[in-house]
C-alpha cells in the first residue's frame, strides 16, 4: 500500500537534500525513512516542519488514513520549536500488524513522506540469549589474542578462541543515521532497539529538540522483555555501568555523557543482574568520590528493591553461589575496571588501589548462576569494554589480553549452553578500530628501530612463551614480538615495545587545543620513532573505523546470521528468536 509519490514530493526531496548539504536542519520525520520496526514495539513519531503552521493545517496520514484514526497515542504540538518551525510528537505509538507503512505529513507548503517496514516475529524459539560485545574489537585484536593464547607453528594456530569455531558468522555494518563512523552509544543502540541513531545518542532518534531526554524514543530489548515476558535481564560490563554500551540496554538520551541519568535508568530497568564499574554514579553527592549532582543513594535503592549488593570479587562469588540470590547488583570500581594484563600480571594502572576487582569471567559466571534460576529464561549482555578502551590509546597488547578474557567469558556461556541448548550466544564488536598485524619485530635484526620490523619472510614467528591455563602468555616483552600497527592515530612515539608501566598515553596537550606526541616515551627510549598523526590534531587517541564488525553466533536462531548484515538486523534476529513481536 505504498502511496504514489507525486511530482511535488519528488521536488521537495530535492529541496531537502539541498538543505542538508548546506548544513541547515531540514524538515524531518522520525522514525526515519526505511526504518524497520518490530510489530508491537513502542516508539515515538515526530514530524518537524521548516515552517510555522497552525496545527489544523497539518495533516498526517499513515497509508492514506489519518493518523488519529490509526493510533490512540496522544500528540504534543509545538507551534515553533526552537525557532525552527512547527513540530508534532506522538509518544508510545505501536503498530501491531506487519507490513509496509507510509507516513505522510502535509502542511500548507510542506510535504514530507517516509516509509517503514514493520515486521512480526514467529513463535519464540529460544529460552536464553547471551549477547557478548567485544567493544571496538577489530579482526587484528582477535588474531593477536589467538597468537598470544594458542600460538602458531609453521602457519597453523595451535588452537582457537572460544568464539572462533562458532558455526555462524556475519559481517556487520555499523554506521549511524548521521555519520559513517559510529560511537558505542549509537552502535549499541542499533543492537538494542533495531533503530539507527546518531553519534552520542542511545534509544532515541536525534531530532531538533534541545533537551537531551525529549527526542523521539524507541523501545529497547530489555524494555520489550520486561513489558511482554517474565524473563530476567542481566547487564555486565568492565567499563562504568553508565558507559555507552551497558547504558544503551536501558536508556533514551541524546547524550551518552548523561551518566547520572543512565545510572537511574539501570535501577529503573528492573534488570535482575547488574555488574561492573562506575560506582561513582550510584552514591549521593555527599559520598567521597561520588559524581552525582543529587542526594540519591542508588546502592541503598537496589538493596531495598531486593538486590544482593556486592563490592569485591569475593563477595560476588559468595552471593552468586547463594541459592537465595534472585537479584544481584555489584560495582567494583568507581570508574572503568582494570584489564586482565594489569590485574593478572603487571599490577599497574589502578590495580593496587582496587585489588579485589573480579574478572569478566567471574562476572559472567555469577550472572548466569543468578539469571538461570528463572524458568522463563533470560537475556544477558556482557561487554568486554576495555578492548576498545585500550585500542584508543594504541595499546594493542592490553586489547589482546582483554580479547582473551572475552574468549574465556564466552567459554563459560558455551559450557552453560552444553546443558542448556536452548541458548543463543552472540559475540560481536559494536564497531571496529583500525589495527593490523604487519610482521614481527625482531630485536636481533641490525639497524635502527624501524629496521627491526620483519615483514614477509623476514617476519618469521614471534617467541612469546606458551600460554598458561587461562590463555595468557606470562611474558609479552620478548625478543620477537608482533608488529601491530594502528591505521588511524594522533601524533605519538612508536616504541615497538609493550607498555609495561601502564596504559600507553600516545599524545598530550600541545598548543591551542592540539595534541602532540607524549615526550615521556622518547625520554624512556631514545630510539622511539616520532609518528605524525593522520587524524585531526584535536584528537588525542586513535578512533573508531567503518570497517565491518565480525559477528559470531551459536545456538537456535544463530543460522540467521550470515553474509553482510546491518547492525539493526542483530536486534531483529534476537527479538524474532525470542518471539517478542506480535503476529
Ligand atoms: Zn571507543
Coordinates of C-alpha atoms and ligand atoms in Angstrom, one line a residue:
X1 CA 0.0 0.0 0.0
X2 CA 2.7 2.5 -0.9
X3 CA 1.4 5.9 -1.7
X4 CA 2.3 7.1 -5.2
X5 CA 4.9 9.8 -4.9
X6 CA 3.7 12.9 -6.6
X7 CA 5.9 15.3 -8.5
X8 CA 5.8 17.9 -5.8
X9 CA 7.1 15.4 -3.2
X10 CA 9.9 14.4 -5.6
X11 CA 10.7 18.1 -6.0
X12 CA 10.6 18.6 -2.2
X13 CA 13.0 15.7 -1.6
X14 CA 15.5 17.6 -3.8
X15 CA 15.0 20.6 -1.6
X16 CA 15.7 18.5 1.5
X17 CA 18.9 17.3 0.0
X18 CA 20.0 20.8 -0.8
X19 CA 19.2 22.0 2.8
X20 CA 21.1 19.1 4.4
X21 CA 24.2 19.7 2.3
X22 CA 24.1 23.4 3.2
X23 CA 24.1 22.4 6.9
X24 CA 20.6 23.7 7.7
X25 CA 18.4 21.4 9.8
X26 CA 15.9 20.2 7.3
X27 CA 12.3 19.1 7.9
X28 CA 12.2 15.5 9.1
X29 CA 10.1 12.6 10.2
X30 CA 11.2 10.1 12.9
X31 CA 11.5 7.2 12.7
X32 CA 13.5 7.9 9.6
X33 CA 12.8 6.6 6.1
X34 CA 13.5 3.0 5.6
X35 CA 13.3 2.2 9.4
X36 CA 12.5 -1.4 10.3
X37 CA 10.1 -1.6 13.3
X38 CA 9.2 -4.6 15.4
X39 CA 5.4 -5.1 15.4
X40 CA 4.0 -4.1 18.7
X41 CA 7.1 -2.3 19.9
X42 CA 6.7 1.2 21.3
X43 CA 8.2 4.2 19.5
X44 CA 7.6 7.9 19.2
X45 CA 6.7 9.6 15.9
X46 CA 7.9 13.1 15.4
X47 CA 7.3 15.4 12.4
X48 CA 9.4 18.5 12.1
X49 CA 8.5 21.2 9.6
X50 CA 10.6 24.0 8.4
X51 CA 7.7 26.5 8.5
X52 CA 5.4 27.6 11.3
X53 CA 1.8 26.4 10.8
X54 CA -1.4 26.0 12.7
X55 CA -2.0 22.5 14.0
X56 CA -5.2 22.4 12.0
X57 CA -3.2 22.9 8.8
X58 CA -1.0 19.9 9.5
X59 CA -2.4 16.6 8.1
X60 CA -0.6 13.4 9.0
X61 CA -1.7 10.1 7.4
X62 CA -0.5 6.5 7.6
X63 CA -1.1 4.6 4.4
X64 CA -3.6 7.3 3.4
X65 CA -5.6 7.1 6.7
X66 CA -5.5 10.0 9.2
X67 CA -3.1 9.1 11.9
X68 CA -5.6 9.9 14.6
X69 CA -7.8 7.0 13.3
X70 CA -4.8 4.7 13.2
X71 CA -3.3 5.2 16.6
X72 CA -4.5 6.2 20.0
X73 CA -1.3 7.9 21.2
X74 CA -1.7 11.4 22.4
X75 CA 0.1 14.1 20.5
X76 CA 2.0 17.2 21.6
X77 CA 2.1 20.1 19.1
X78 CA 5.0 22.5 19.4
X79 CA 4.0 25.7 17.4
X80 CA 7.6 26.9 16.8
X81 CA 10.3 24.6 18.2
X82 CA 13.5 26.5 18.9
X83 CA 12.5 29.0 16.2
X84 CA 13.0 26.3 13.5
X85 CA 9.4 25.6 12.7
X86 CA 6.4 23.6 13.9
X87 CA 6.8 20.1 15.3
X88 CA 4.4 17.4 16.5
X89 CA 5.3 14.3 18.5
X90 CA 3.2 11.2 19.2
X91 CA 4.5 9.2 22.2
X92 CA 4.4 5.4 22.6
X93 CA 3.0 4.5 19.2
X94 CA 2.5 0.8 18.5
X95 CA 1.9 -0.7 15.1
X96 CA 0.7 -4.3 15.7
X97 CA 0.4 -5.5 12.1
X98 CA 3.4 -6.3 9.9
X99 CA 3.7 -4.6 6.6
X100 CA 4.8 -1.6 4.7
X101 CA 3.7 1.7 6.2
X102 CA 4.0 5.1 4.5
X103 CA 3.6 8.2 6.7
X104 CA 2.9 11.5 5.0
X105 CA 2.8 14.9 6.5
X106 CA 1.1 17.8 4.6
X107 CA 1.2 21.4 5.9
X108 CA 0.5 24.4 3.7
X109 CA 3.7 24.4 1.6
X110 CA 5.5 21.4 3.0
X111 CA 5.0 17.7 2.2
X112 CA 7.1 15.0 3.9
X113 CA 7.0 11.3 3.5
X114 CA 8.7 8.3 4.9
X115 CA 8.2 4.5 4.6
X116 CA 8.8 1.9 7.3
X117 CA 8.9 -1.9 7.2
X118 CA 7.0 -3.3 10.2
X119 CA 8.0 -6.9 10.9
X120 CA 6.5 -9.6 13.0
X121 CA 8.2 -12.4 14.9
X122 CA 7.3 -16.0 14.7
X123 CA 6.9 -18.0 17.9
X124 CA 9.7 -18.0 20.5
X125 CA 12.5 -20.4 19.6
X126 CA 15.0 -19.9 22.3
X127 CA 14.9 -19.7 26.1
X128 CA 18.0 -17.6 26.7
X129 CA 20.1 -15.1 24.8
X130 CA 23.7 -14.1 25.8
X131 CA 25.0 -11.2 23.8
X132 CA 28.7 -10.6 24.2
X133 CA 30.0 -7.2 23.0
X134 CA 33.7 -7.0 22.3
X135 CA 33.8 -3.2 22.3
X136 CA 35.9 -1.9 19.4
X137 CA 37.2 -5.4 18.7
X138 CA 38.7 -5.5 15.2
X139 CA 39.9 -8.6 13.4
X140 CA 43.5 -8.0 14.3
X141 CA 42.6 -7.9 18.0
X142 CA 41.2 -11.4 17.5
X143 CA 44.3 -12.5 15.6
X144 CA 46.7 -11.1 18.2
X145 CA 44.7 -12.8 21.0
X146 CA 44.9 -16.1 19.1
X147 CA 48.7 -15.7 18.7
X148 CA 49.2 -15.0 22.4
X149 CA 46.7 -17.6 23.6
X150 CA 47.2 -20.5 21.3
X151 CA 50.5 -20.0 19.5
X152 CA 51.2 -20.6 15.8
X153 CA 53.6 -23.2 14.4
X154 CA 54.5 -23.5 10.7
X155 CA 51.5 -21.5 9.8
X156 CA 49.0 -23.3 11.9
X157 CA 47.4 -21.9 15.0
X158 CA 47.7 -24.4 17.8
X159 CA 44.1 -23.8 19.0
X160 CA 41.1 -21.5 18.6
X161 CA 39.5 -18.8 20.7
X162 CA 36.1 -19.9 22.1
X163 CA 34.2 -17.9 19.5
X164 CA 36.4 -18.9 16.6
X165 CA 34.5 -22.1 16.0
X166 CA 31.0 -20.8 16.2
X167 CA 29.1 -22.1 13.2
X168 CA 27.6 -18.8 12.0
X169 CA 29.5 -15.6 11.1
X170 CA 28.3 -12.3 9.6
X171 CA 29.9 -9.1 8.7
X172 CA 28.1 -6.2 10.4
X173 CA 27.8 -2.6 9.1
X174 CA 28.0 -0.2 12.0
X175 CA 27.3 3.3 10.6
X176 CA 24.8 5.5 12.2
X177 CA 22.0 7.7 10.8
X178 CA 24.2 10.8 10.9
X179 CA 27.7 9.5 10.1
X180 CA 29.8 6.8 8.5
X181 CA 31.7 6.5 11.8
X182 CA 29.8 5.4 14.9
X183 CA 30.4 5.5 18.6
X184 CA 29.4 2.9 21.1
X185 CA 26.2 4.7 22.0
X186 CA 24.5 4.6 18.6
X187 CA 26.1 1.3 17.5
X188 CA 24.9 -0.5 20.7
X189 CA 21.5 1.3 20.4
X190 CA 21.1 -0.3 17.0
X191 CA 21.6 -3.7 18.6
X192 CA 19.2 -3.0 21.5
X193 CA 16.4 -1.1 19.6
X194 CA 16.7 -2.1 15.9
X195 CA 16.8 1.6 15.0
X196 CA 19.7 3.7 13.8
X197 CA 20.8 6.6 15.9
X198 CA 23.4 9.3 15.8
X199 CA 26.8 9.7 17.5
X200 CA 26.5 10.0 21.3
X201 CA 22.8 9.1 21.3
X202 CA 21.1 5.9 22.5
X203 CA 17.4 4.8 22.4
X204 CA 16.3 7.9 20.6
X205 CA 16.3 9.5 17.1
X206 CA 18.2 12.7 17.2
X207 CA 15.7 15.5 16.5
X208 CA 16.0 19.2 16.8
X209 CA 14.8 19.1 20.5
X210 CA 17.2 20.8 22.8
X211 CA 16.5 18.8 25.9
X212 CA 18.5 15.6 25.8
X213 CA 15.6 13.5 27.1
X214 CA 12.8 14.7 24.8
X215 CA 14.0 13.3 21.5
X216 CA 11.7 10.7 19.9
X217 CA 12.3 7.4 21.7
X218 CA 12.4 3.8 20.6
X219 CA 11.9 0.8 22.9
X220 CA 15.0 -1.3 24.0
X221 CA 15.1 -5.1 24.1
X222 CA 15.2 -5.0 27.9
X223 CA 12.0 -2.9 28.0
X224 CA 10.3 -5.2 25.5
X225 CA 11.3 -8.2 27.6
X226 CA 10.1 -6.6 30.8
X227 CA 6.8 -5.5 29.2
X228 CA 6.0 -8.7 27.4
X229 CA 7.6 -11.6 29.2
X230 CA 8.6 -13.0 32.6
X231 CA 12.3 -13.4 31.5
X232 CA 15.2 -12.0 33.5
X233 CA 17.7 -9.4 32.2
X234 CA 21.4 -9.1 33.1
X235 CA 23.9 -6.4 32.3
X236 CA 27.6 -6.9 32.8
X237 CA 30.4 -4.6 31.8
X238 CA 34.0 -4.0 32.9
X239 CA 33.5 -0.3 31.9
X240 CA 31.5 2.1 34.0
X241 CA 28.0 0.7 34.0
X242 CA 26.8 4.2 32.8
X243 CA 29.1 3.9 29.8
X244 CA 27.5 3.8 26.3
X245 CA 27.2 0.0 25.8
X246 CA 25.5 -1.0 29.1
X247 CA 23.7 2.3 29.0
X248 CA 22.1 1.6 25.6
X249 CA 20.4 -1.5 27.0
X250 CA 18.1 0.6 29.2
X251 CA 18.4 4.4 28.3
X252 CA 17.0 7.0 26.0
X253 CA 19.2 10.1 25.7
X254 CA 20.8 12.3 23.1
X255 CA 24.0 12.5 25.2
X256 CA 25.8 9.4 26.5
X257 CA 27.5 11.8 28.9
X258 CA 24.3 11.9 31.0
X259 CA 25.8 9.3 33.3
X260 CA 23.7 10.1 36.3
X261 CA 20.5 9.7 34.3
X262 CA 21.9 6.4 32.9
X263 CA 22.6 5.1 36.4
X264 CA 19.0 6.0 37.4
X265 CA 17.8 4.0 34.3
X266 CA 19.7 1.0 35.4
X267 CA 17.9 1.0 38.7
X268 CA 14.5 1.7 37.0
X269 CA 15.1 -1.1 34.4
X270 CA 14.4 -3.9 36.8
X271 CA 17.3 -5.9 35.4
X272 CA 18.0 -8.7 37.8
X273 CA 21.7 -8.7 37.5
X274 CA 23.9 -5.6 37.1
X275 CA 27.6 -6.0 37.5
X276 CA 30.5 -3.7 36.5
X277 CA 32.4 -0.5 37.2
X278 CA 31.3 3.1 37.7
X279 CA 30.3 3.1 41.3
X280 CA 30.8 6.9 41.5
X281 CA 27.3 7.4 40.0
X282 CA 25.5 5.2 42.4
X283 CA 26.3 7.1 45.6
X284 CA 24.9 10.5 46.8
X285 CA 27.0 13.6 46.1
X286 CA 28.0 13.8 49.7
X287 CA 29.8 10.5 49.5
X288 CA 33.6 10.5 48.8
X289 CA 34.3 10.2 45.1
X290 CA 30.6 10.5 44.1
X291 CA 30.0 12.0 40.7
X292 CA 26.2 12.5 41.3
X293 CA 24.7 16.0 41.5
X294 CA 22.0 15.0 43.9
X295 CA 21.5 13.1 47.1
X296 CA 20.1 9.8 45.7
X297 CA 21.8 6.7 47.0
X298 CA 21.2 4.1 44.4
X299 CA 23.1 1.4 46.2
X300 CA 20.5 1.7 49.1
X301 CA 17.7 1.8 46.5
X302 CA 19.0 -1.5 44.9
X303 CA 19.1 -3.0 48.4
X304 CA 15.5 -2.0 49.2
X305 CA 14.5 -3.4 45.8
X306 CA 15.7 -6.8 47.0
X307 CA 19.1 -6.9 45.4
X308 CA 22.1 -8.5 47.0
X309 CA 24.8 -5.9 46.7
X310 CA 28.5 -6.8 46.3
X311 CA 31.7 -4.8 46.0
X312 CA 34.6 -7.3 45.7
X313 CA 35.2 -10.4 43.8
X314 CA 34.9 -12.5 47.0
X315 CA 31.5 -11.0 47.8
X316 CA 30.4 -11.6 44.2
X317 CA 31.3 -15.2 44.4
X318 CA 29.6 -15.8 47.7
X319 CA 26.4 -14.1 46.5
X320 CA 26.3 -15.9 43.2
X321 CA 26.6 -19.3 45.0
X322 CA 23.7 -18.4 47.4
X323 CA 20.5 -20.1 46.3
X324 CA 18.5 -17.2 47.7
X325 CA 20.1 -14.6 45.4
X326 CA 17.4 -13.7 42.9
X327 CA 18.7 -10.2 42.1
X328 CA 22.3 -9.1 42.2
X329 CA 23.9 -5.6 42.0
X330 CA 27.7 -5.3 42.1
X331 CA 30.1 -2.4 41.5
X332 CA 33.8 -3.0 41.8
X333 CA 35.5 0.2 40.7
X334 CA 34.5 3.9 40.8
X335 CA 35.5 4.2 37.1
X336 CA 36.3 1.7 34.4
X337 CA 37.7 -1.5 35.8
X338 CA 41.3 -2.7 35.1
X339 CA 42.1 -5.0 32.3
X340 CA 43.5 -8.6 32.6
X341 CA 47.1 -7.7 31.7
X342 CA 47.2 -5.3 34.6
X343 CA 45.1 -7.3 37.1
X344 CA 46.8 -10.6 36.5
X345 CA 50.4 -9.7 35.6
X346 CA 51.7 -6.2 35.7
X347 CA 49.7 -4.8 38.6
X348 CA 49.8 -1.4 37.0
X349 CA 47.1 1.3 36.4
X350 CA 44.6 1.2 39.4
X351 CA 45.1 -2.4 40.5
X352 CA 47.0 -1.6 43.7
X353 CA 44.1 0.7 44.8
X354 CA 41.4 -1.8 43.8
X355 CA 42.9 -5.2 44.2
X356 CA 39.6 -7.1 44.5
X357 CA 38.1 -6.5 41.1
X358 CA 36.5 -9.6 39.6
X359 CA 37.4 -10.8 36.1
X360 CA 34.9 -10.7 33.3
X361 CA 34.7 -14.5 33.5
X362 CA 33.7 -14.3 37.2
X363 CA 31.0 -11.7 36.5
X364 CA 29.7 -13.8 33.5
X365 CA 29.5 -16.9 35.6
X366 CA 27.9 -15.1 38.5
X367 CA 25.3 -13.5 36.2
X368 CA 24.5 -16.9 34.6
X369 CA 24.2 -18.5 38.1
X370 CA 21.6 -16.0 39.2
X371 CA 19.7 -15.5 35.9
X372 CA 19.4 -19.2 35.1
X373 CA 17.2 -19.7 38.2
X374 CA 14.4 -18.1 36.3
X375 CA 12.4 -20.9 34.5
X376 CA 11.2 -18.3 31.9
X377 CA 14.7 -17.7 30.6
X378 CA 17.0 -14.7 30.4
X379 CA 18.7 -12.1 28.3
X380 CA 22.2 -11.3 29.3
X381 CA 24.5 -8.6 27.8
X382 CA 28.2 -9.0 28.7
X383 CA 30.6 -6.3 27.5
X384 CA 34.3 -6.6 27.2
X385 CA 34.6 -2.9 27.2
X386 CA 38.3 -2.5 27.6
X387 CA 39.3 -3.9 24.2
X388 CA 38.1 -0.5 22.9
X389 CA 39.5 1.4 25.8
X390 CA 42.9 0.0 25.0
X391 CA 42.6 0.3 21.2
X392 CA 42.0 4.0 21.6
X393 CA 45.5 4.7 23.1
X394 CA 47.1 2.3 20.6
X395 CA 47.8 -0.2 23.4
X396 CA 47.3 -3.4 21.4
X397 CA 48.8 -5.8 24.0
X398 CA 46.3 -4.8 26.6
X399 CA 43.5 -5.0 24.0
X400 CA 44.7 -8.5 23.1
X401 CA 44.7 -9.7 26.7
X402 CA 41.1 -8.5 27.1
X403 CA 40.1 -10.2 23.9
X404 CA 41.5 -13.4 25.6
X405 CA 39.4 -12.6 28.6
X406 CA 36.4 -12.2 26.4
X407 CA 37.1 -15.6 24.9
X408 CA 37.3 -17.1 28.4
X409 CA 33.9 -15.5 29.3
X410 CA 32.3 -16.8 26.1
X411 CA 33.6 -20.3 27.0
X412 CA 31.6 -20.1 30.3
X413 CA 28.5 -19.3 28.2
X414 CA 29.3 -22.2 25.8
X415 CA 29.7 -24.5 28.8
X416 CA 26.3 -23.4 30.1
X417 CA 24.7 -23.9 26.7
X418 CA 26.0 -27.6 26.7
X419 CA 23.4 -28.3 29.4
X420 CA 21.0 -25.6 28.2
X421 CA 21.0 -26.0 24.4
X422 CA 18.0 -23.6 24.2
X423 CA 20.5 -20.7 24.5
X424 CA 21.6 -18.4 21.6
X425 CA 25.1 -16.9 22.1
X426 CA 26.2 -14.0 20.0
X427 CA 29.7 -12.5 20.1
X428 CA 30.2 -9.2 18.2
X429 CA 32.0 -5.9 18.3
X430 CA 29.8 -2.8 18.3
X431 CA 32.2 -1.2 15.9
X432 CA 35.8 -1.6 14.9
X433 CA 39.2 0.1 15.4
X434 CA 42.0 0.4 12.9
X435 CA 44.7 -2.2 13.9
X436 CA 46.6 -4.6 11.6
X437 CA 49.4 -7.0 12.2
X438 CA 52.1 -6.3 9.6
X439 CA 55.0 -8.5 10.7
X440 CA 57.2 -9.5 13.7
X441 CA 59.7 -7.2 15.4
X442 CA 63.0 -8.9 15.9
X443 CA 65.4 -7.2 18.4
X444 CA 68.4 -9.1 16.9
X445 CA 67.9 -7.5 13.4
X446 CA 70.6 -4.9 12.8
X447 CA 70.0 -1.2 12.3
X448 CA 67.7 1.5 13.8
X449 CA 64.4 0.6 15.4
X450 CA 62.3 0.7 12.2
X451 CA 64.6 -1.9 10.5
X452 CA 63.8 -4.4 13.3
X453 CA 60.3 -4.9 11.8
X454 CA 60.4 -8.1 9.9
X455 CA 58.0 -8.3 7.0
X456 CA 57.1 -11.2 4.7
X457 CA 59.8 -13.9 5.0
X458 CA 61.8 -11.8 7.4
X459 CA 58.8 -11.8 9.9
X460 CA 59.2 -15.4 10.9
X461 CA 57.2 -16.1 14.1
X462 CA 57.1 -14.4 17.5
X463 CA 58.6 -16.1 20.5
X464 CA 56.0 -15.5 23.2
X465 CA 56.1 -18.2 25.9
X466 CA 53.3 -20.8 25.8
X467 CA 50.2 -19.5 27.4
X468 CA 49.1 -20.7 30.8
X469 CA 45.8 -22.3 31.7
X470 CA 43.8 -19.1 31.4
X471 CA 45.2 -18.5 27.9
X472 CA 47.6 -15.7 28.8
X473 CA 51.4 -15.8 28.0
X474 CA 53.4 -14.9 31.1
X475 CA 55.6 -12.5 29.2
X476 CA 55.0 -10.1 26.3
X477 CA 58.3 -8.1 26.2
X478 CA 60.0 -10.9 24.3
X479 CA 62.7 -10.6 21.6
X480 CA 60.3 -11.4 18.7
X481 CA 57.0 -9.6 19.1
X482 CA 54.0 -8.9 16.9
X483 CA 54.3 -5.8 14.8
X484 CA 50.8 -4.4 15.4
X485 CA 50.1 -1.1 13.8
X486 CA 47.0 1.1 14.1
X487 CA 45.9 2.9 10.9
X488 CA 44.3 6.0 12.5
X489 CA 46.3 7.7 15.1
X490 CA 47.3 11.0 16.8
X491 CA 50.9 12.2 16.9
X492 CA 52.9 9.7 19.1
X493 CA 56.2 8.0 19.6
X494 CA 56.3 4.4 18.3
X495 CA 58.4 2.4 20.7
X496 CA 57.7 -1.1 19.3
X497 CA 57.6 -2.4 22.8
X498 CA 54.7 -3.2 25.2
X499 CA 53.9 -0.5 27.8
X500 CA 54.8 -2.4 31.0
X501 CA 54.4 0.7 33.2
X502 CA 50.8 1.4 32.5
X503 CA 48.5 2.1 29.5
X504 CA 50.1 3.9 26.6
X505 CA 49.3 7.7 26.6
X506 CA 50.2 8.5 22.9
X507 CA 49.6 12.2 22.9
X508 CA 49.4 15.1 25.4
X509 CA 48.1 18.6 25.2
X510 CA 50.1 20.9 23.0
X511 CA 49.2 24.5 22.0
X512 CA 45.8 25.8 21.0
X513 CA 43.8 22.7 21.7
X514 CA 46.0 20.4 19.7
X515 CA 47.7 17.2 20.9
X516 CA 51.3 16.3 20.3
X517 CA 53.4 13.1 20.8
X518 CA 53.9 12.4 24.5
X519 CA 57.6 13.2 25.2
X520 CA 57.7 10.6 28.0
X521 CA 58.3 7.8 25.5
X522 CA 61.3 9.5 23.8
X523 CA 62.7 10.2 27.2
X524 CA 62.3 6.5 28.2
X525 CA 63.5 5.1 24.9
X526 CA 65.8 7.3 22.8
X527 CA 65.3 5.4 19.5
X528 CA 61.5 5.7 19.7
X529 CA 60.1 6.9 16.3
X530 CA 58.1 10.1 16.1
X531 CA 54.9 9.4 14.1
X532 CA 52.9 12.4 12.8
X533 CA 49.2 11.8 13.3
X534 CA 46.9 11.2 10.4
X535 CA 43.7 12.3 12.1
X536 CA 42.9 15.9 13.2
X537 CA 45.3 17.3 15.8
X538 CA 42.5 18.0 18.4
X539 CA 42.1 14.2 18.8
X540 CA 44.4 12.6 21.4
X541 CA 43.8 8.9 20.7
X542 CA 43.0 6.5 17.8
X543 CA 39.5 6.5 16.5
X544 CA 36.7 4.0 15.5
X545 CA 36.5 2.9 11.9
X546 CA 33.8 1.9 9.5
X547 CA 35.4 -1.4 8.8
X548 CA 32.9 -4.2 9.1
X549 CA 32.5 -5.9 12.5
X550 CA 32.7 -9.7 12.6
X551 CA 29.8 -11.3 14.5
X552 CA 30.0 -15.0 15.6
X553 CA 27.0 -16.9 16.9
X554 CA 25.9 -20.4 18.0
X555 CA 22.6 -21.8 19.2
X556 CA 19.0 -21.7 18.0
X557 CA 18.5 -18.7 15.7
X558 CA 22.2 -18.2 15.0
X559 CA 21.7 -19.5 11.4
X560 CA 20.1 -16.2 10.7
X561 CA 23.5 -14.5 10.9
X562 CA 25.2 -14.8 7.6
X563 CA 26.8 -12.6 4.9
X564 CA 26.7 -8.9 5.3
X565 CA 24.1 -7.5 7.7
X566 CA 23.1 -4.1 9.1
X567 CA 23.6 -3.7 12.8
X568 CA 19.8 -3.1 13.2
X569 CA 19.3 -6.7 12.0
X570 CA 21.1 -8.1 15.0
X571 CA 18.2 -6.7 17.1
X572 CA 15.8 -8.2 14.6
X573 CA 17.3 -11.7 14.9
X574 CA 17.2 -11.5 18.7
X575 CA 13.6 -10.3 19.0
X576 CA 12.4 -12.8 16.4
X577 CA 14.2 -15.6 18.1
X578 CA 12.6 -14.6 21.4
X579 CA 9.2 -14.2 19.7
X580 CA 8.9 -10.6 21.1
X581 CA 6.9 -9.2 18.1
X582 CA 3.2 -9.6 17.6
X583 CA 2.0 -11.6 14.6
Ligands
LIG1 ZN1 35.5 3.8 21.5

